[in-house]
């Protein structure tokens, strides 16, 4: 069965510092991988996704993530944090199947302080 | 372009009362549709998914039910709400394979059962 583990329910960084949010997955078949962001009281917005091809994927707002099959990881990074990046981030995995349901991690709340 | 609408955005219901949350998708046909729940401080849990009209699959046993009376309409219901049904409910739809099977979310509905 698929599962997603996000290490660290809360991450705090200074404005301008590197953002690193960790995600590990388990899947019996090559996965599709996603990062979503949720701002307070809003739905989820897609940041980026990996399906096939290049393992380093770039998303919106300066975020990127690298698919590492050997490590079963899909960590999210941003070189320089901005105050507006404060939100909750969810990693998700989907198998290439008939209904493609997403399995989510528990989420990581990112705080950015001046 | 495709859009997803979900309503009501917020509701407060007494224990034992019925529930109906509605979701519609525009700009696509025969989408896969999903209901997720996000309980306070927890990740997202898939409740139901549907691959077509009248076809509903339940992921977890619960006090809720779902229906799909039309191709682009997905309804989440309950006959008698429990306190534990409180949470943030998200409707979602899946884009086709040409879009990387991405799942897009509505803005969510806050349900408080009192």
mmCIF file of C-alpha atoms in Angstrom:
data_model
loop_
_atom_site.group_PDB
_atom_site.id
_atom_site.type_symbol
_atom_site.label_atom_id
_atom_site.label_comp_id
_atom_site.label_asym_id
_atom_site.label_seq_id
_atom_site.Cartn_x
_atom_site.Cartn_y
_atom_site.Cartn_z
ATOM 1 C CA UNK A 1 0.000 0.000 0.000
ATOM 2 C CA UNK A 2 1.060 3.508 -0.676
ATOM 3 C CA UNK A 3 2.038 5.836 2.131
ATOM 4 C CA UNK A 4 3.664 9.222 2.574
ATOM 5 C CA UNK A 5 5.775 10.402 5.481
ATOM 6 C CA UNK A 6 6.556 14.049 6.039
ATOM 7 C CA UNK A 7 9.301 14.531 8.591
ATOM 8 C CA UNK A 8 8.562 17.438 10.884
ATOM 9 C CA UNK A 9 5.048 18.686 11.446
ATOM 10 C CA UNK A 10 6.424 22.188 12.038
ATOM 11 C CA UNK A 11 9.392 23.885 10.390
ATOM 12 C CA UNK A 12 10.549 27.396 11.212
ATOM 13 C CA UNK A 13 13.011 29.395 9.134
ATOM 14 C CA UNK A 14 14.231 32.955 8.931
ATOM 15 C CA UNK A 15 13.283 35.129 6.009
ATOM 16 C CA UNK A 16 15.917 34.619 3.308
ATOM 17 C CA UNK A 17 16.992 31.214 4.598
ATOM 18 C CA UNK A 18 16.796 27.908 2.779
ATOM 19 C CA UNK A 19 13.510 26.031 3.013
ATOM 20 C CA UNK A 20 13.699 22.232 3.118
ATOM 21 C CA UNK A 21 10.558 20.177 3.654
ATOM 22 C CA UNK A 22 11.064 16.429 3.667
ATOM 23 C CA UNK A 23 8.870 13.805 2.087
ATOM 24 C CA UNK A 24 9.378 10.057 1.794
ATOM 25 C CA UNK A 25 6.957 7.705 0.122
ATOM 26 C CA UNK A 26 6.316 4.036 -0.355
ATOM 27 C CA UNK A 27 4.822 2.668 -3.536
ATOM 28 C CA UNK A 28 4.917 -0.658 -5.295
ATOM 29 C CA UNK A 29 4.906 0.965 -8.736
ATOM 30 C CA UNK A 30 6.541 4.098 -10.153
ATOM 31 C CA UNK A 31 4.658 6.901 -8.456
ATOM 32 C CA UNK A 32 3.363 10.264 -9.406
ATOM 33 C CA UNK A 33 4.415 12.746 -6.711
ATOM 34 C CA UNK A 34 2.921 16.095 -5.789
ATOM 35 C CA UNK A 35 3.419 18.991 -3.417
ATOM 36 C CA UNK A 36 0.441 21.119 -2.472
ATOM 37 C CA UNK A 37 0.299 24.288 -0.395
ATOM 38 C CA UNK A 38 -2.592 25.342 1.807
ATOM 39 C CA UNK A 39 -2.966 28.884 3.078
ATOM 40 C CA UNK A 40 -5.205 29.447 6.111
ATOM 41 C CA UNK A 41 -8.863 28.639 5.524
ATOM 42 C CA UNK A 42 -8.312 27.854 1.866
ATOM 43 C CA UNK A 43 -8.229 24.804 -0.362
ATOM 44 C CA UNK A 44 -5.068 23.165 -1.656
ATOM 45 C CA UNK A 45 -3.035 24.685 -4.456
ATOM 46 C CA UNK A 46 -0.671 22.600 -6.565
ATOM 47 C CA UNK A 47 2.963 23.678 -6.186
ATOM 48 C CA UNK A 48 4.615 21.125 -8.430
ATOM 49 C CA UNK A 49 4.451 17.536 -9.582
ATOM 50 C CA UNK A 50 6.635 14.720 -10.816
ATOM 51 C CA UNK A 51 5.248 12.195 -13.273
ATOM 52 C CA UNK A 52 8.055 11.041 -15.566
ATOM 53 C CA UNK A 53 11.226 12.456 -17.085
ATOM 54 C CA UNK A 54 13.471 14.984 -15.378
ATOM 55 C CA UNK A 55 13.762 14.218 -11.695
ATOM 56 C CA UNK A 56 14.229 17.860 -10.653
ATOM 57 C CA UNK A 57 10.952 19.664 -11.065
ATOM 58 C CA UNK A 58 10.315 23.342 -10.670
ATOM 59 C CA UNK A 59 7.076 24.751 -9.401
ATOM 60 C CA UNK A 60 5.440 28.028 -8.618
ATOM 61 C CA UNK A 61 6.731 30.632 -6.173
ATOM 62 C CA UNK A 62 10.360 29.528 -6.572
ATOM 63 C CA UNK A 63 9.900 26.039 -5.127
ATOM 64 C CA UNK A 64 11.463 22.921 -6.561
ATOM 65 C CA UNK A 65 11.643 19.248 -5.647
ATOM 66 C CA UNK A 66 13.825 16.340 -6.654
ATOM 67 C CA UNK A 67 12.604 12.795 -7.116
ATOM 68 C CA UNK A 68 15.190 10.341 -5.792
ATOM 69 C CA UNK A 69 14.085 6.811 -6.474
ATOM 70 C CA UNK A 70 16.925 5.204 -4.519
ATOM 71 C CA UNK A 71 15.938 7.168 -1.433
ATOM 72 C CA UNK A 72 12.178 7.074 -2.116
ATOM 73 C CA UNK A 73 12.169 10.801 -1.423
ATOM 74 C CA UNK A 74 10.663 13.933 -2.927
ATOM 75 C CA UNK A 75 11.915 16.790 -0.744
ATOM 76 C CA UNK A 76 10.706 20.327 -1.380
ATOM 77 C CA UNK A 77 13.178 23.202 -1.368
ATOM 78 C CA UNK A 78 13.337 26.929 -1.900
ATOM 79 C CA UNK A 79 16.646 28.807 -1.758
ATOM 80 C CA UNK A 80 15.328 31.884 0.023
ATOM 81 C CA UNK A 81 12.212 31.958 2.187
ATOM 82 C CA UNK A 82 9.730 34.791 1.985
ATOM 83 C CA UNK A 83 7.198 35.770 4.600
ATOM 84 C CA UNK A 84 4.424 34.875 2.177
ATOM 85 C CA UNK A 85 5.639 31.258 2.116
ATOM 86 C CA UNK A 86 4.184 30.664 5.568
ATOM 87 C CA UNK A 87 1.554 27.976 5.034
ATOM 88 C CA UNK A 88 0.971 24.257 5.361
ATOM 89 C CA UNK A 89 2.587 22.011 2.794
ATOM 90 C CA UNK A 90 1.397 18.558 1.819
ATOM 91 C CA UNK A 91 3.268 15.868 -0.062
ATOM 92 C CA UNK A 92 1.131 13.332 -1.933
ATOM 93 C CA UNK A 93 1.622 10.198 -3.984
ATOM 94 C CA UNK A 94 -0.568 8.704 -6.672
ATOM 95 C CA UNK A 95 -0.181 5.484 -8.563
ATOM 96 C CA UNK A 96 -0.916 5.493 -12.245
ATOM 97 C CA UNK A 97 -4.184 3.697 -11.924
ATOM 98 C CA UNK A 98 -7.802 3.893 -12.869
ATOM 99 C CA UNK A 99 -8.927 6.478 -10.384
ATOM 100 C CA UNK A 100 -5.620 7.988 -9.326
ATOM 101 C CA UNK A 101 -6.495 8.787 -5.751
ATOM 102 C CA UNK A 102 -3.956 10.868 -3.877
ATOM 103 C CA UNK A 103 -2.486 9.655 -0.628
ATOM 104 C CA UNK A 104 -1.358 12.589 1.491
ATOM 105 C CA UNK A 105 1.236 13.034 4.147
ATOM 106 C CA UNK A 106 0.218 14.616 7.442
ATOM 107 C CA UNK A 107 1.502 18.000 6.346
ATOM 108 C CA UNK A 108 4.267 20.369 7.449
ATOM 109 C CA UNK A 109 3.459 23.821 8.736
ATOM 110 C CA UNK A 110 6.107 26.297 7.642
ATOM 111 C CA UNK A 111 6.652 29.423 9.709
ATOM 112 C CA UNK A 112 8.856 32.243 8.387
ATOM 113 C CA UNK A 113 10.122 34.818 10.850
ATOM 114 C CA UNK A 114 11.873 38.124 10.178
ATOM 115 C CA UNK B 1 -10.630 26.472 -18.408
ATOM 116 C CA UNK B 2 -11.812 24.143 -15.715
ATOM 117 C CA UNK B 3 -13.148 25.363 -12.387
ATOM 118 C CA UNK B 4 -14.509 23.687 -9.317
ATOM 119 C CA UNK B 5 -17.149 25.164 -7.028
ATOM 120 C CA UNK B 6 -17.948 23.961 -3.559
ATOM 121 C CA UNK B 7 -20.591 25.216 -1.142
ATOM 122 C CA UNK B 8 -21.450 26.216 1.449
ATOM 123 C CA UNK B 9 -18.096 27.584 2.539
ATOM 124 C CA UNK B 10 -18.939 27.481 6.220
ATOM 125 C CA UNK B 11 -21.710 25.909 8.248
ATOM 126 C CA UNK B 12 -22.501 25.160 11.852
ATOM 127 C CA UNK B 13 -24.866 22.268 12.428
ATOM 128 C CA UNK B 14 -26.271 20.674 15.594
ATOM 129 C CA UNK B 15 -25.591 17.055 16.417
ATOM 130 C CA UNK B 16 -28.177 14.823 14.786
ATOM 131 C CA UNK B 17 -29.027 17.207 11.977
ATOM 132 C CA UNK B 18 -28.591 16.332 8.274
ATOM 133 C CA UNK B 19 -25.786 17.525 6.032
ATOM 134 C CA UNK B 20 -25.450 18.293 2.355
ATOM 135 C CA UNK B 21 -22.289 19.672 0.768
ATOM 136 C CA UNK B 22 -22.317 20.216 -2.948
ATOM 137 C CA UNK B 23 -19.534 20.338 -5.504
ATOM 138 C CA UNK B 24 -19.661 21.050 -9.225
ATOM 139 C CA UNK B 25 -16.949 21.072 -11.855
ATOM 140 C CA UNK B 26 -17.054 23.154 -15.010
ATOM 141 C CA UNK B 27 -15.098 22.913 -18.237
ATOM 142 C CA UNK B 28 -14.514 19.173 -18.318
ATOM 143 C CA UNK B 29 -16.493 16.010 -18.845
ATOM 144 C CA UNK B 30 -16.486 12.681 -17.054
ATOM 145 C CA UNK B 31 -13.991 13.754 -14.390
ATOM 146 C CA UNK B 32 -12.952 11.591 -11.475
ATOM 147 C CA UNK B 33 -14.320 13.283 -8.375
ATOM 148 C CA UNK B 34 -13.203 13.059 -4.766
ATOM 149 C CA UNK B 35 -14.237 14.107 -1.258
ATOM 150 C CA UNK B 36 -11.469 14.581 1.291
ATOM 151 C CA UNK B 37 -11.709 15.557 4.948
ATOM 152 C CA UNK B 38 -9.102 17.448 6.896
ATOM 153 C CA UNK B 39 -9.597 17.247 10.637
ATOM 154 C CA UNK B 40 -7.987 19.880 12.852
ATOM 155 C CA UNK B 41 -4.231 19.399 13.007
ATOM 156 C CA UNK B 42 -4.304 16.347 10.768
ATOM 157 C CA UNK B 43 -3.656 15.540 7.148
ATOM 158 C CA UNK B 44 -6.153 14.837 4.429
ATOM 159 C CA UNK B 45 -8.196 11.669 4.411
ATOM 160 C CA UNK B 46 -9.906 10.426 1.271
ATOM 161 C CA UNK B 47 -13.566 9.742 2.017
ATOM 162 C CA UNK B 48 -15.136 8.946 -1.359
ATOM 163 C CA UNK B 49 -14.245 8.892 -5.014
ATOM 164 C CA UNK B 50 -16.327 8.528 -8.150
ATOM 165 C CA UNK B 51 -15.342 7.568 -11.673
ATOM 166 C CA UNK B 52 -18.777 8.206 -13.185
ATOM 167 C CA UNK B 53 -22.446 8.987 -12.618
ATOM 168 C CA UNK B 54 -23.885 6.855 -9.862
ATOM 169 C CA UNK B 55 -20.519 5.193 -9.153
ATOM 170 C CA UNK B 56 -19.313 5.816 -5.628
ATOM 171 C CA UNK B 57 -16.471 4.145 -3.763
ATOM 172 C CA UNK B 58 -16.017 4.615 -0.053
ATOM 173 C CA UNK B 59 -12.556 4.571 1.426
ATOM 174 C CA UNK B 60 -13.389 4.475 5.114
ATOM 175 C CA UNK B 61 -16.460 3.425 7.088
ATOM 176 C CA UNK B 62 -18.187 6.466 8.472
ATOM 177 C CA UNK B 63 -21.341 8.400 9.101
ATOM 178 C CA UNK B 64 -21.263 10.042 5.679
ATOM 179 C CA UNK B 65 -22.411 9.131 2.188
ATOM 180 C CA UNK B 66 -21.795 10.519 -1.281
ATOM 181 C CA UNK B 67 -23.787 10.694 -4.483
ATOM 182 C CA UNK B 68 -23.126 11.717 -8.059
ATOM 183 C CA UNK B 69 -26.457 12.502 -9.690
ATOM 184 C CA UNK B 70 -24.883 14.250 -12.688
ATOM 185 C CA UNK B 71 -21.558 13.981 -14.486
ATOM 186 C CA UNK B 72 -20.049 17.073 -12.876
ATOM 187 C CA UNK B 73 -21.890 17.120 -9.563
ATOM 188 C CA UNK B 74 -20.720 15.431 -6.391
ATOM 189 C CA UNK B 75 -22.649 15.605 -3.120
ATOM 190 C CA UNK B 76 -21.567 14.689 0.396
ATOM 191 C CA UNK B 77 -24.373 13.904 2.828
ATOM 192 C CA UNK B 78 -25.225 12.712 6.259
ATOM 193 C CA UNK B 79 -28.591 11.837 7.800
ATOM 194 C CA UNK B 80 -27.448 12.545 11.369
ATOM 195 C CA UNK B 81 -24.259 14.438 12.109
ATOM 196 C CA UNK B 82 -21.878 13.476 14.887
ATOM 197 C CA UNK B 83 -19.465 15.749 16.723
ATOM 198 C CA UNK B 84 -16.623 13.827 15.100
ATOM 199 C CA UNK B 85 -17.832 14.876 11.645
ATOM 200 C CA UNK B 86 -16.466 18.371 12.254
ATOM 201 C CA UNK B 87 -13.675 19.318 9.900
ATOM 202 C CA UNK B 88 -12.671 20.891 6.649
ATOM 203 C CA UNK B 89 -14.135 19.098 3.621
ATOM 204 C CA UNK B 90 -12.515 19.384 0.245
ATOM 205 C CA UNK B 91 -13.932 18.387 -3.108
ATOM 206 C CA UNK B 92 -11.480 17.615 -5.888
ATOM 207 C CA UNK B 93 -11.386 16.507 -9.495
ATOM 208 C CA UNK B 94 -8.750 14.806 -11.574
ATOM 209 C CA UNK B 95 -7.436 16.115 -14.848
ATOM 210 C CA UNK B 96 -6.714 13.664 -17.629
ATOM 211 C CA UNK B 97 -3.464 11.912 -18.448
ATOM 212 C CA UNK B 98 -2.345 14.767 -20.706
ATOM 213 C CA UNK B 99 -2.279 16.963 -17.591
ATOM 214 C CA UNK B 100 -0.258 14.490 -15.562
ATOM 215 C CA UNK B 101 -3.299 13.149 -13.779
ATOM 216 C CA UNK B 102 -3.199 16.138 -11.476
ATOM 217 C CA UNK B 103 -5.923 16.491 -8.873
ATOM 218 C CA UNK B 104 -7.326 19.972 -8.319
ATOM 219 C CA UNK B 105 -9.151 21.091 -5.197
ATOM 220 C CA UNK B 106 -12.055 23.338 -4.392
ATOM 221 C CA UNK B 107 -11.880 26.015 -1.732
ATOM 222 C CA UNK B 108 -13.278 23.737 0.959
ATOM 223 C CA UNK B 109 -16.186 23.763 3.374
ATOM 224 C CA UNK B 110 -15.779 24.254 7.105
ATOM 225 C CA UNK B 111 -18.216 22.126 9.074
ATOM 226 C CA UNK B 112 -18.616 22.594 12.807
ATOM 227 C CA UNK B 113 -20.957 20.215 14.561
ATOM 228 C CA UNK B 114 -22.136 21.535 17.914
#
